[in-house]
mmCIF file of C-alpha atoms in Angstrom:
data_model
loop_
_atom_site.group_PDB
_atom_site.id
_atom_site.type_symbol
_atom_site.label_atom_id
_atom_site.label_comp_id
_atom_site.label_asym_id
_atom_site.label_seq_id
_atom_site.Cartn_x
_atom_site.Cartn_y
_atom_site.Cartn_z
ATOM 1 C CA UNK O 30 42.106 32.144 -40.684
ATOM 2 C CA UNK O 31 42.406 34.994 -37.963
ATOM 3 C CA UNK O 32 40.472 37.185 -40.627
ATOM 4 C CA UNK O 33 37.398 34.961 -39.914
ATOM 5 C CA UNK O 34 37.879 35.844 -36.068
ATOM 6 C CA UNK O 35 38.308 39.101 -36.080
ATOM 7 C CA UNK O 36 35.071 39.849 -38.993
ATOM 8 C CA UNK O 37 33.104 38.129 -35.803
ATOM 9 C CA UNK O 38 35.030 39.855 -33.328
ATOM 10 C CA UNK O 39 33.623 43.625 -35.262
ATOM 11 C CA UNK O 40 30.468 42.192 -35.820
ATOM 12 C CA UNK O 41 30.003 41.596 -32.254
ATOM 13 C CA UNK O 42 31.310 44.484 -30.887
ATOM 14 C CA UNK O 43 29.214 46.488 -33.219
ATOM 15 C CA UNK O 44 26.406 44.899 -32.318
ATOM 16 C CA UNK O 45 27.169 45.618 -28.480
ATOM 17 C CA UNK O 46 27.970 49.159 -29.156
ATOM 18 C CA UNK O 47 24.170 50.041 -30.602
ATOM 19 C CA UNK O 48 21.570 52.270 -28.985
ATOM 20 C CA UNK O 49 19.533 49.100 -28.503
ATOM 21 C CA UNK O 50 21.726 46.146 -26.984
ATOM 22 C CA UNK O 51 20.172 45.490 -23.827
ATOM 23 C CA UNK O 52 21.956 43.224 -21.316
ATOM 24 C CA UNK O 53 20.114 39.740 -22.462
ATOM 25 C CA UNK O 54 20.823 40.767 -25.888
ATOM 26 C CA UNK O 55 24.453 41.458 -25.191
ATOM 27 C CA UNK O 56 24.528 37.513 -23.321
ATOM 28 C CA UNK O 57 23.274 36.089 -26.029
ATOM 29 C CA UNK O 58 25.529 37.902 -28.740
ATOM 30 C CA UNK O 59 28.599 36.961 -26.598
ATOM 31 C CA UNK O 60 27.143 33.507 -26.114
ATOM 32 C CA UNK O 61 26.661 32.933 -30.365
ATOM 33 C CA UNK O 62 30.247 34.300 -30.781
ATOM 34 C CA UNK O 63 32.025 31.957 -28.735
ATOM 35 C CA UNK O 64 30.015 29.264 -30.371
ATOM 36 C CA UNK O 65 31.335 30.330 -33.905
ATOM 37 C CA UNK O 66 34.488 30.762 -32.655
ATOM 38 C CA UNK O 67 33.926 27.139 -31.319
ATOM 39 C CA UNK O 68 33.185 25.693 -35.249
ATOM 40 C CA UNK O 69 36.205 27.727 -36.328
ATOM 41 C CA UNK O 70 38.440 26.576 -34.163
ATOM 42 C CA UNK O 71 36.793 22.907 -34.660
ATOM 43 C CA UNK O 72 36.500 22.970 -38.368
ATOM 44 C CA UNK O 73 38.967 26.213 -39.676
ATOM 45 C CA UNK O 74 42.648 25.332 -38.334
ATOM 46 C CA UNK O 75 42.618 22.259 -40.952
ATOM 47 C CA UNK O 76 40.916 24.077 -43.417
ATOM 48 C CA UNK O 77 42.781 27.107 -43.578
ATOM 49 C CA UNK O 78 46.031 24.460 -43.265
ATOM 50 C CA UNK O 79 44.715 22.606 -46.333
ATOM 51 C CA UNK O 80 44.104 26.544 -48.318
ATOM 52 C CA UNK O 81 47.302 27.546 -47.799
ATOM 53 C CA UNK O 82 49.039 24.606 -48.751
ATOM 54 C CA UNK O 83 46.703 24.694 -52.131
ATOM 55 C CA UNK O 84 47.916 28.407 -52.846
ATOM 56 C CA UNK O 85 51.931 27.276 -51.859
ATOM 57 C CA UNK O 86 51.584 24.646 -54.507
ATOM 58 C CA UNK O 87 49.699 26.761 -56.850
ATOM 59 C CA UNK O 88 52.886 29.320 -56.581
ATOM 60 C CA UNK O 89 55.240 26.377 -57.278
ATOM 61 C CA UNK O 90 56.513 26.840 -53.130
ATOM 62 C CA UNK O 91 57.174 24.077 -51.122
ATOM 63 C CA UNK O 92 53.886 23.552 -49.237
ATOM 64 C CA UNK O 93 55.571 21.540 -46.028
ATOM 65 C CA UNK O 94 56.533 22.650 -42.658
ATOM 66 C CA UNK O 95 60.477 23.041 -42.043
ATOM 67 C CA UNK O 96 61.709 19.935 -40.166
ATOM 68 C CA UNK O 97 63.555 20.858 -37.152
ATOM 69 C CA UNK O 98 66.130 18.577 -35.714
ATOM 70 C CA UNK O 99 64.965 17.464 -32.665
ATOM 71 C CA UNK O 100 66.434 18.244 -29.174
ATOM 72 C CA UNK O 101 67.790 15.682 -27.260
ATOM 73 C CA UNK O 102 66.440 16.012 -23.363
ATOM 74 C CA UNK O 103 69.284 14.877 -20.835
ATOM 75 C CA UNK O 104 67.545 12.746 -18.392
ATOM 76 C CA UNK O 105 68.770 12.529 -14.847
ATOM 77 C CA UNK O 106 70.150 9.017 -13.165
ATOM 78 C CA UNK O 107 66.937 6.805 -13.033
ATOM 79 C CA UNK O 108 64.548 9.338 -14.940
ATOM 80 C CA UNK O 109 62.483 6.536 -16.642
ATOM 81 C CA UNK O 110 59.592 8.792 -17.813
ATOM 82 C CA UNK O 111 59.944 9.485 -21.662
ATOM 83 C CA UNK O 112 59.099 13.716 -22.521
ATOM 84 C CA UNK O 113 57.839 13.593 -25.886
ATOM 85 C CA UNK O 114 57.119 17.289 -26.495
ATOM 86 C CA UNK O 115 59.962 17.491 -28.280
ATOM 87 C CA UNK O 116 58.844 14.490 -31.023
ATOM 88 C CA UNK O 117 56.106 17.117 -31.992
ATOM 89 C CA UNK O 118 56.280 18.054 -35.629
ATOM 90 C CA UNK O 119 55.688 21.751 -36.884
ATOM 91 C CA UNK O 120 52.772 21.118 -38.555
ATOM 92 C CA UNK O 121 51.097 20.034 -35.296
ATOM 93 C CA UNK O 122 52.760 22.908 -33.123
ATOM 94 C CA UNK O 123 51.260 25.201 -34.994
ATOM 95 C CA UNK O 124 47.801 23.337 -34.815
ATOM 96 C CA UNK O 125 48.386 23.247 -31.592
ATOM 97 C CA UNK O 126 49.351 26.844 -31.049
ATOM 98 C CA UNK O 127 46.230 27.837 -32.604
ATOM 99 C CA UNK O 128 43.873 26.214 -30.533
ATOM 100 C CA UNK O 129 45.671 27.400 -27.715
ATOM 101 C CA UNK O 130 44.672 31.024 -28.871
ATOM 102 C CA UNK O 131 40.743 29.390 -30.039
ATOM 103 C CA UNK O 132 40.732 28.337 -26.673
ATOM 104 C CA UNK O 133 41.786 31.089 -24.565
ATOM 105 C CA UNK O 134 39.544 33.457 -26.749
ATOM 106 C CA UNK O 135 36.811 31.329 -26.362
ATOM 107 C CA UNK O 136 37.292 31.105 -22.727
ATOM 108 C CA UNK O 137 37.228 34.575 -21.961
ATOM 109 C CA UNK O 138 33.963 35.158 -24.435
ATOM 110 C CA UNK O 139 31.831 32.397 -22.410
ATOM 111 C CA UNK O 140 33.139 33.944 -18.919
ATOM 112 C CA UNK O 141 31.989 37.611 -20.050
ATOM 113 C CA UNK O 142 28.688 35.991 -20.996
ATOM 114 C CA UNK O 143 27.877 34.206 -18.132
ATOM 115 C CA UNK O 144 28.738 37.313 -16.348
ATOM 116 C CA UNK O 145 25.955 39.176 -18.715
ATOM 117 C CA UNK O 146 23.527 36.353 -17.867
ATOM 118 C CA UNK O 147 23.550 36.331 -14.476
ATOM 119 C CA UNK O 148 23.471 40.047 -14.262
ATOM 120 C CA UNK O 149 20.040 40.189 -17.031
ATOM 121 C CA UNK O 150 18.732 37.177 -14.782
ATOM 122 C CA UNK O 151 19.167 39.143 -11.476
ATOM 123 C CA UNK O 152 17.699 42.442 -12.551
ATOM 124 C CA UNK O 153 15.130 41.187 -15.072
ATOM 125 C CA UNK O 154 12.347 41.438 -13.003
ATOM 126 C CA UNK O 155 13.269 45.043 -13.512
ATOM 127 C CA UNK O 156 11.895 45.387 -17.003
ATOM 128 C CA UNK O 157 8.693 47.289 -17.953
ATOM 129 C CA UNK O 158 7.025 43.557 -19.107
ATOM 130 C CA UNK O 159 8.167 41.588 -16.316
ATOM 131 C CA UNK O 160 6.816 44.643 -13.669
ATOM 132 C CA UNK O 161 3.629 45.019 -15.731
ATOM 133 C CA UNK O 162 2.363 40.752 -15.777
ATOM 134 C CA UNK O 163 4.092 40.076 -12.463
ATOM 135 C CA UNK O 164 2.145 39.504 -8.843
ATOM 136 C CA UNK O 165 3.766 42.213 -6.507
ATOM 137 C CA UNK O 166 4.332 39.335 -4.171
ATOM 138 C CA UNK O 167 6.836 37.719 -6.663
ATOM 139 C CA UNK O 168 8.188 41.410 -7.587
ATOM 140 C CA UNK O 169 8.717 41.424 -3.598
ATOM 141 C CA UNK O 170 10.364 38.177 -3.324
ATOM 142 C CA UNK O 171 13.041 39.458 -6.522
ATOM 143 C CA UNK O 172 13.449 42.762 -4.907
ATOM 144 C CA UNK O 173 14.246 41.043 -1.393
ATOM 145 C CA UNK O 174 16.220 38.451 -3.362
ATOM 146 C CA UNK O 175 18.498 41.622 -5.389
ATOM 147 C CA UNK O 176 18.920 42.967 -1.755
ATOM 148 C CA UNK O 177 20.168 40.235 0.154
ATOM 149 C CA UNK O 178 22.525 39.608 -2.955
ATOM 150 C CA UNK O 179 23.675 43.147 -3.439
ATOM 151 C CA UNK O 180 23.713 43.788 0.219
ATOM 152 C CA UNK O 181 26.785 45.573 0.355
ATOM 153 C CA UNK O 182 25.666 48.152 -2.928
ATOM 154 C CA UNK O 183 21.840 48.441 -1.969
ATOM 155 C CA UNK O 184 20.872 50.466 0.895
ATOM 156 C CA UNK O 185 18.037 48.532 2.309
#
């Protein structure tokens, strides 16, 4: 499962590491990763669940999650609300575990992204194509724009 995530993962980072990655390249990488980390986490945590119980039974091993015995929770004089974290079986734990890590990767993949984006769509009127089709009024307006933004690391 985690092999699947970490072959995008090197891919990626590859990718970002060339000669050539430019900053709307490097958004858009980033962007595409957290949306296959996305299907994997949607589609993979079952899948790779339903694989490894196939290879468990093809070994002749028992192919089921232990069974824990549950905790009792002491409740307090009047506590009426019921805390069923502790009804959770270990198959779904672990499911759940997982997408806690899908998640929190994914999270910090889309917030480096946006980052890149907003930085290519700030500076982009920077490029040699954009400077070379652009009216210098509008190449005034971005410069004017990057200043008042970057006030504090421009000298204006």
């Amino acid at each position: 499962m985690w092999s699947e995530v970490l072959v995008n993962l090197d891919c990626t980072n590859k990718s970002l590491q060339g000669k050539s990655a430019t900053i709307d390249v490097t958004s858009s990488l980033l962007s595409g990763l957290a949306k296959s980390i996305q299907y994997l986490r949607d589609e993979g945590v079952q899948k790779y669940t339903d694989k490894a119980k196939n290879v468990c039974d093809s070994m002749s091993i028992k192919s089921i999650f232990s069974i824990k015995r549950l905790r009792k929770v002491k409740r307090m004089a009047g506590e009426m609300t019921q805390d069923e974290a502790h009804l959770i079986c270990a198959e779904k734990s672990f499911k759940l575990e997982c997408f806690k890590v899908y998640d929190k990767l994914i999270s910090e993949i889309e917030t480096r992204s946006d980052i890149y984006h907003t930085i290519f769509s700030d500076f982009n009127f920077l490029s040699g194509k954009t400077l070379n089709e652009s009216s210098v009024s509008y190449l005034e307006k971005c410069a004017a724009d990057l200043g008042s933004k970057y006030n504090r690391d421009i000298d204006t």
